[in-house]
């Protein structure tokens, strides 16, 4: 029962948030909040990706055999130098699979 309650609660919250933009189209946020909202996608993506890089199997893995961490750091470097999303994704994925292959971590 609690699972269904959770699902319907999330549905209600999502509906209210999305409906509010139609119900009050002239509602505007203060400038400080608008500026802060620009950082939300970066913060959410970081919160999703970084734990997977640092703890890929549920434990801290801060060593050179952690392909997730090494490929993530390389993708960060590619993003910083190129400022190109496609190059970052391609370089990160390519380096990740090459590192997994080189370290013998690919499933057979």
mmCIF file with all atom_site columns, C-alpha atoms in Angstrom:
data_model
loop_
_atom_site.group_PDB
_atom_site.id
_atom_site.type_symbol
_atom_site.label_atom_id
_atom_site.label_alt_id
_atom_site.label_comp_id
_atom_site.label_asym_id
_atom_site.label_entity_id
_atom_site.label_seq_id
_atom_site.pdbx_PDB_ins_code
_atom_site.Cartn_x
_atom_site.Cartn_y
_atom_site.Cartn_z
_atom_site.occupancy
_atom_site.B_iso_or_equiv
_atom_site.pdbx_formal_charge
_atom_site.auth_seq_id
_atom_site.auth_comp_id
_atom_site.auth_asym_id
_atom_site.auth_atom_id
_atom_site.pdbx_PDB_model_num
ATOM 1   C CA . UNK A 1 1   ? 0.000  0.000   0.000   1.00 0.00 ? 1   UNK A CA 1
ATOM 2   C CA . UNK A 1 2   ? 2.805  2.430   0.795   1.00 0.00 ? 2   UNK A CA 1
ATOM 3   C CA . UNK A 1 3   ? 4.229  1.988   -2.711  1.00 0.00 ? 3   UNK A CA 1
ATOM 4   C CA . UNK A 1 4   ? 0.951  3.105   -4.272  1.00 0.00 ? 4   UNK A CA 1
ATOM 5   C CA . UNK A 1 5   ? 0.709  5.975   -1.821  1.00 0.00 ? 5   UNK A CA 1
ATOM 6   C CA . UNK A 1 6   ? 4.198  7.071   -2.824  1.00 0.00 ? 6   UNK A CA 1
ATOM 7   C CA . UNK A 1 7   ? 3.374  6.836   -6.534  1.00 0.00 ? 7   UNK A CA 1
ATOM 8   C CA . UNK A 1 8   ? 0.158  8.847   -6.189  1.00 0.00 ? 8   UNK A CA 1
ATOM 9   C CA . UNK A 1 9   ? 1.930  11.394  -3.982  1.00 0.00 ? 9   UNK A CA 1
ATOM 10  C CA . UNK A 1 10  ? 4.623  11.920  -6.627  1.00 0.00 ? 10  UNK A CA 1
ATOM 11  C CA . UNK A 1 11  ? 1.917  12.152  -9.289  1.00 0.00 ? 11  UNK A CA 1
ATOM 12  C CA . UNK A 1 12  ? 0.056  14.829  -7.316  1.00 0.00 ? 12  UNK A CA 1
ATOM 13  C CA . UNK A 1 13  ? 3.181  16.890  -6.643  1.00 0.00 ? 13  UNK A CA 1
ATOM 14  C CA . UNK A 1 14  ? 4.287  16.699  -10.283 1.00 0.00 ? 14  UNK A CA 1
ATOM 15  C CA . UNK A 1 15  ? 0.812  17.648  -11.505 1.00 0.00 ? 15  UNK A CA 1
ATOM 16  C CA . UNK A 1 16  ? 0.545  20.640  -9.166  1.00 0.00 ? 16  UNK A CA 1
ATOM 17  C CA . UNK A 1 17  ? 3.968  21.936  -10.173 1.00 0.00 ? 17  UNK A CA 1
ATOM 18  C CA . UNK A 1 18  ? 3.287  21.601  -13.902 1.00 0.00 ? 18  UNK A CA 1
ATOM 19  C CA . UNK A 1 19  ? -0.290 22.860  -13.677 1.00 0.00 ? 19  UNK A CA 1
ATOM 20  C CA . UNK A 1 20  ? 0.785  25.978  -11.785 1.00 0.00 ? 20  UNK A CA 1
ATOM 21  C CA . UNK A 1 21  ? 2.502  27.334  -14.900 1.00 0.00 ? 21  UNK A CA 1
ATOM 22  C CA . UNK A 1 22  ? -0.820 27.175  -16.778 1.00 0.00 ? 22  UNK A CA 1
ATOM 23  C CA . UNK A 1 23  ? -2.965 28.407  -13.875 1.00 0.00 ? 23  UNK A CA 1
ATOM 24  C CA . UNK A 1 24  ? -0.794 31.480  -13.197 1.00 0.00 ? 24  UNK A CA 1
ATOM 25  C CA . UNK A 1 25  ? 0.995  32.358  -16.468 1.00 0.00 ? 25  UNK A CA 1
ATOM 26  C CA . UNK A 1 26  ? 2.012  35.808  -15.236 1.00 0.00 ? 26  UNK A CA 1
ATOM 27  C CA . UNK A 1 27  ? 3.747  34.493  -12.125 1.00 0.00 ? 27  UNK A CA 1
ATOM 28  C CA . UNK A 1 28  ? 7.405  35.538  -12.135 1.00 0.00 ? 28  UNK A CA 1
ATOM 29  C CA . UNK A 1 29  ? 10.217 34.557  -9.806  1.00 0.00 ? 29  UNK A CA 1
ATOM 30  C CA . UNK A 1 30  ? 12.488 37.129  -8.185  1.00 0.00 ? 30  UNK A CA 1
ATOM 31  C CA . UNK A 1 31  ? 15.744 37.708  -10.076 1.00 0.00 ? 31  UNK A CA 1
ATOM 32  C CA . UNK A 1 32  ? 17.860 35.928  -7.430  1.00 0.00 ? 32  UNK A CA 1
ATOM 33  C CA . UNK A 1 33  ? 15.772 32.755  -7.715  1.00 0.00 ? 33  UNK A CA 1
ATOM 34  C CA . UNK A 1 34  ? 15.917 32.842  -11.524 1.00 0.00 ? 34  UNK A CA 1
ATOM 35  C CA . UNK A 1 35  ? 19.704 33.105  -11.377 1.00 0.00 ? 35  UNK A CA 1
ATOM 36  C CA . UNK A 1 36  ? 19.884 30.215  -8.914  1.00 0.00 ? 36  UNK A CA 1
ATOM 37  C CA . UNK A 1 37  ? 17.683 28.006  -11.094 1.00 0.00 ? 37  UNK A CA 1
ATOM 38  C CA . UNK A 1 38  ? 20.325 28.082  -13.824 1.00 0.00 ? 38  UNK A CA 1
ATOM 39  C CA . UNK A 1 39  ? 22.529 25.867  -11.620 1.00 0.00 ? 39  UNK A CA 1
ATOM 40  C CA . UNK A 1 40  ? 19.873 23.212  -10.932 1.00 0.00 ? 40  UNK A CA 1
ATOM 41  C CA . UNK A 1 41  ? 20.640 20.969  -13.975 1.00 0.00 ? 41  UNK A CA 1
ATOM 42  C CA . UNK A 1 42  ? 24.367 20.972  -13.205 1.00 0.00 ? 42  UNK A CA 1
ATOM 43  C CA . UNK A 1 43  ? 23.739 20.195  -9.532  1.00 0.00 ? 43  UNK A CA 1
ATOM 44  C CA . UNK A 1 44  ? 21.321 17.360  -10.313 1.00 0.00 ? 44  UNK A CA 1
ATOM 45  C CA . UNK A 1 45  ? 23.614 15.802  -12.927 1.00 0.00 ? 45  UNK A CA 1
ATOM 46  C CA . UNK A 1 46  ? 26.548 16.026  -10.522 1.00 0.00 ? 46  UNK A CA 1
ATOM 47  C CA . UNK A 1 47  ? 24.516 14.390  -7.745  1.00 0.00 ? 47  UNK A CA 1
ATOM 48  C CA . UNK A 1 48  ? 23.659 11.509  -10.079 1.00 0.00 ? 48  UNK A CA 1
ATOM 49  C CA . UNK A 1 49  ? 27.060 10.956  -11.722 1.00 0.00 ? 49  UNK A CA 1
ATOM 50  C CA . UNK A 1 50  ? 29.654 11.535  -8.982  1.00 0.00 ? 50  UNK A CA 1
ATOM 51  C CA . UNK A 1 51  ? 28.530 8.737   -6.610  1.00 0.00 ? 51  UNK A CA 1
ATOM 52  C CA . UNK A 1 52  ? 28.731 6.311   -9.542  1.00 0.00 ? 52  UNK A CA 1
ATOM 53  C CA . UNK A 1 53  ? 32.263 7.455   -10.307 1.00 0.00 ? 53  UNK A CA 1
ATOM 54  C CA . UNK A 1 54  ? 33.549 7.330   -6.744  1.00 0.00 ? 54  UNK A CA 1
ATOM 55  C CA . UNK A 1 55  ? 31.623 4.269   -5.537  1.00 0.00 ? 55  UNK A CA 1
ATOM 56  C CA . UNK A 1 56  ? 30.780 2.091   -8.565  1.00 0.00 ? 56  UNK A CA 1
ATOM 57  C CA . UNK A 1 57  ? 30.163 -1.042  -6.490  1.00 0.00 ? 57  UNK A CA 1
ATOM 58  C CA . UNK A 1 58  ? 28.844 0.634   -3.343  1.00 0.00 ? 58  UNK A CA 1
ATOM 59  C CA . UNK A 1 59  ? 32.258 1.140   -1.773  1.00 0.00 ? 59  UNK A CA 1
ATOM 60  C CA . UNK A 1 60  ? 34.841 3.869   -2.192  1.00 0.00 ? 60  UNK A CA 1
ATOM 61  C CA . UNK A 1 61  ? 37.053 3.080   -5.189  1.00 0.00 ? 61  UNK A CA 1
ATOM 62  C CA . UNK A 1 62  ? 39.700 5.807   -5.322  1.00 0.00 ? 62  UNK A CA 1
ATOM 63  C CA . UNK A 1 63  ? 42.358 3.824   -7.174  1.00 0.00 ? 63  UNK A CA 1
ATOM 64  C CA . UNK A 1 64  ? 43.773 3.644   -10.680 1.00 0.00 ? 64  UNK A CA 1
ATOM 65  C CA . UNK A 1 65  ? 41.753 0.511   -11.553 1.00 0.00 ? 65  UNK A CA 1
ATOM 66  C CA . UNK A 1 66  ? 38.449 2.403   -11.288 1.00 0.00 ? 66  UNK A CA 1
ATOM 67  C CA . UNK A 1 67  ? 37.538 2.888   -14.956 1.00 0.00 ? 67  UNK A CA 1
ATOM 68  C CA . UNK A 1 68  ? 34.474 4.949   -13.973 1.00 0.00 ? 68  UNK A CA 1
ATOM 69  C CA . UNK A 1 69  ? 36.601 7.499   -12.133 1.00 0.00 ? 69  UNK A CA 1
ATOM 70  C CA . UNK A 1 70  ? 39.345 7.702   -14.761 1.00 0.00 ? 70  UNK A CA 1
ATOM 71  C CA . UNK A 1 71  ? 36.896 8.033   -17.661 1.00 0.00 ? 71  UNK A CA 1
ATOM 72  C CA . UNK A 1 72  ? 34.897 10.610  -15.708 1.00 0.00 ? 72  UNK A CA 1
ATOM 73  C CA . UNK A 1 73  ? 37.987 12.704  -15.052 1.00 0.00 ? 73  UNK A CA 1
ATOM 74  C CA . UNK A 1 74  ? 38.955 12.458  -18.710 1.00 0.00 ? 74  UNK A CA 1
ATOM 75  C CA . UNK A 1 75  ? 35.433 13.516  -19.755 1.00 0.00 ? 75  UNK A CA 1
ATOM 76  C CA . UNK A 1 76  ? 35.681 16.517  -17.414 1.00 0.00 ? 76  UNK A CA 1
ATOM 77  C CA . UNK A 1 77  ? 38.987 17.474  -19.043 1.00 0.00 ? 77  UNK A CA 1
ATOM 78  C CA . UNK A 1 78  ? 37.508 17.088  -22.537 1.00 0.00 ? 78  UNK A CA 1
ATOM 79  C CA . UNK A 1 79  ? 34.534 19.249  -21.545 1.00 0.00 ? 79  UNK A CA 1
ATOM 80  C CA . UNK A 1 80  ? 36.796 21.932  -20.081 1.00 0.00 ? 80  UNK A CA 1
ATOM 81  C CA . UNK A 1 81  ? 39.021 22.145  -23.150 1.00 0.00 ? 81  UNK A CA 1
ATOM 82  C CA . UNK A 1 82  ? 36.536 21.674  -25.998 1.00 0.00 ? 82  UNK A CA 1
ATOM 83  C CA . UNK A 1 83  ? 33.260 23.022  -24.540 1.00 0.00 ? 83  UNK A CA 1
ATOM 84  C CA . UNK A 1 84  ? 31.605 20.550  -26.920 1.00 0.00 ? 84  UNK A CA 1
ATOM 85  C CA . UNK A 1 85  ? 28.896 18.258  -25.537 1.00 0.00 ? 85  UNK A CA 1
ATOM 86  C CA . UNK A 1 86  ? 29.203 15.640  -28.286 1.00 0.00 ? 86  UNK A CA 1
ATOM 87  C CA . UNK A 1 87  ? 33.002 15.467  -27.919 1.00 0.00 ? 87  UNK A CA 1
ATOM 88  C CA . UNK A 1 88  ? 32.620 15.097  -24.151 1.00 0.00 ? 88  UNK A CA 1
ATOM 89  C CA . UNK A 1 89  ? 30.115 12.249  -24.438 1.00 0.00 ? 89  UNK A CA 1
ATOM 90  C CA . UNK A 1 90  ? 32.036 10.443  -27.177 1.00 0.00 ? 90  UNK A CA 1
ATOM 91  C CA . UNK A 1 91  ? 35.407 10.886  -25.477 1.00 0.00 ? 91  UNK A CA 1
ATOM 92  C CA . UNK A 1 92  ? 34.062 9.807   -22.101 1.00 0.00 ? 92  UNK A CA 1
ATOM 93  C CA . UNK A 1 93  ? 32.371 6.691   -23.461 1.00 0.00 ? 93  UNK A CA 1
ATOM 94  C CA . UNK A 1 94  ? 35.329 5.749   -25.645 1.00 0.00 ? 94  UNK A CA 1
ATOM 95  C CA . UNK A 1 95  ? 37.790 6.172   -22.788 1.00 0.00 ? 95  UNK A CA 1
ATOM 96  C CA . UNK A 1 96  ? 35.497 4.249   -20.426 1.00 0.00 ? 96  UNK A CA 1
ATOM 97  C CA . UNK A 1 97  ? 35.241 1.219   -22.692 1.00 0.00 ? 97  UNK A CA 1
ATOM 98  C CA . UNK A 1 98  ? 38.932 1.319   -23.574 1.00 0.00 ? 98  UNK A CA 1
ATOM 99  C CA . UNK A 1 99  ? 39.828 1.473   -19.870 1.00 0.00 ? 99  UNK A CA 1
ATOM 100 C CA . UNK A 1 100 ? 37.466 -1.393  -19.054 1.00 0.00 ? 100 UNK A CA 1
ATOM 101 C CA . UNK A 1 101 ? 39.032 -3.426  -21.870 1.00 0.00 ? 101 UNK A CA 1
ATOM 102 C CA . UNK A 1 102 ? 42.608 -2.548  -20.828 1.00 0.00 ? 102 UNK A CA 1
ATOM 103 C CA . UNK A 1 103 ? 41.932 -3.378  -17.175 1.00 0.00 ? 103 UNK A CA 1
ATOM 104 C CA . UNK A 1 104 ? 40.199 -6.666  -18.060 1.00 0.00 ? 104 UNK A CA 1
ATOM 105 C CA . UNK A 1 105 ? 36.859 -5.591  -16.587 1.00 0.00 ? 105 UNK A CA 1
ATOM 106 C CA . UNK A 1 106 ? 34.628 -6.216  -19.599 1.00 0.00 ? 106 UNK A CA 1
ATOM 107 C CA . UNK A 1 107 ? 32.177 -9.113  -19.133 1.00 0.00 ? 107 UNK A CA 1
ATOM 108 C CA . UNK A 1 108 ? 32.785 -12.102 -21.352 1.00 0.00 ? 108 UNK A CA 1
#
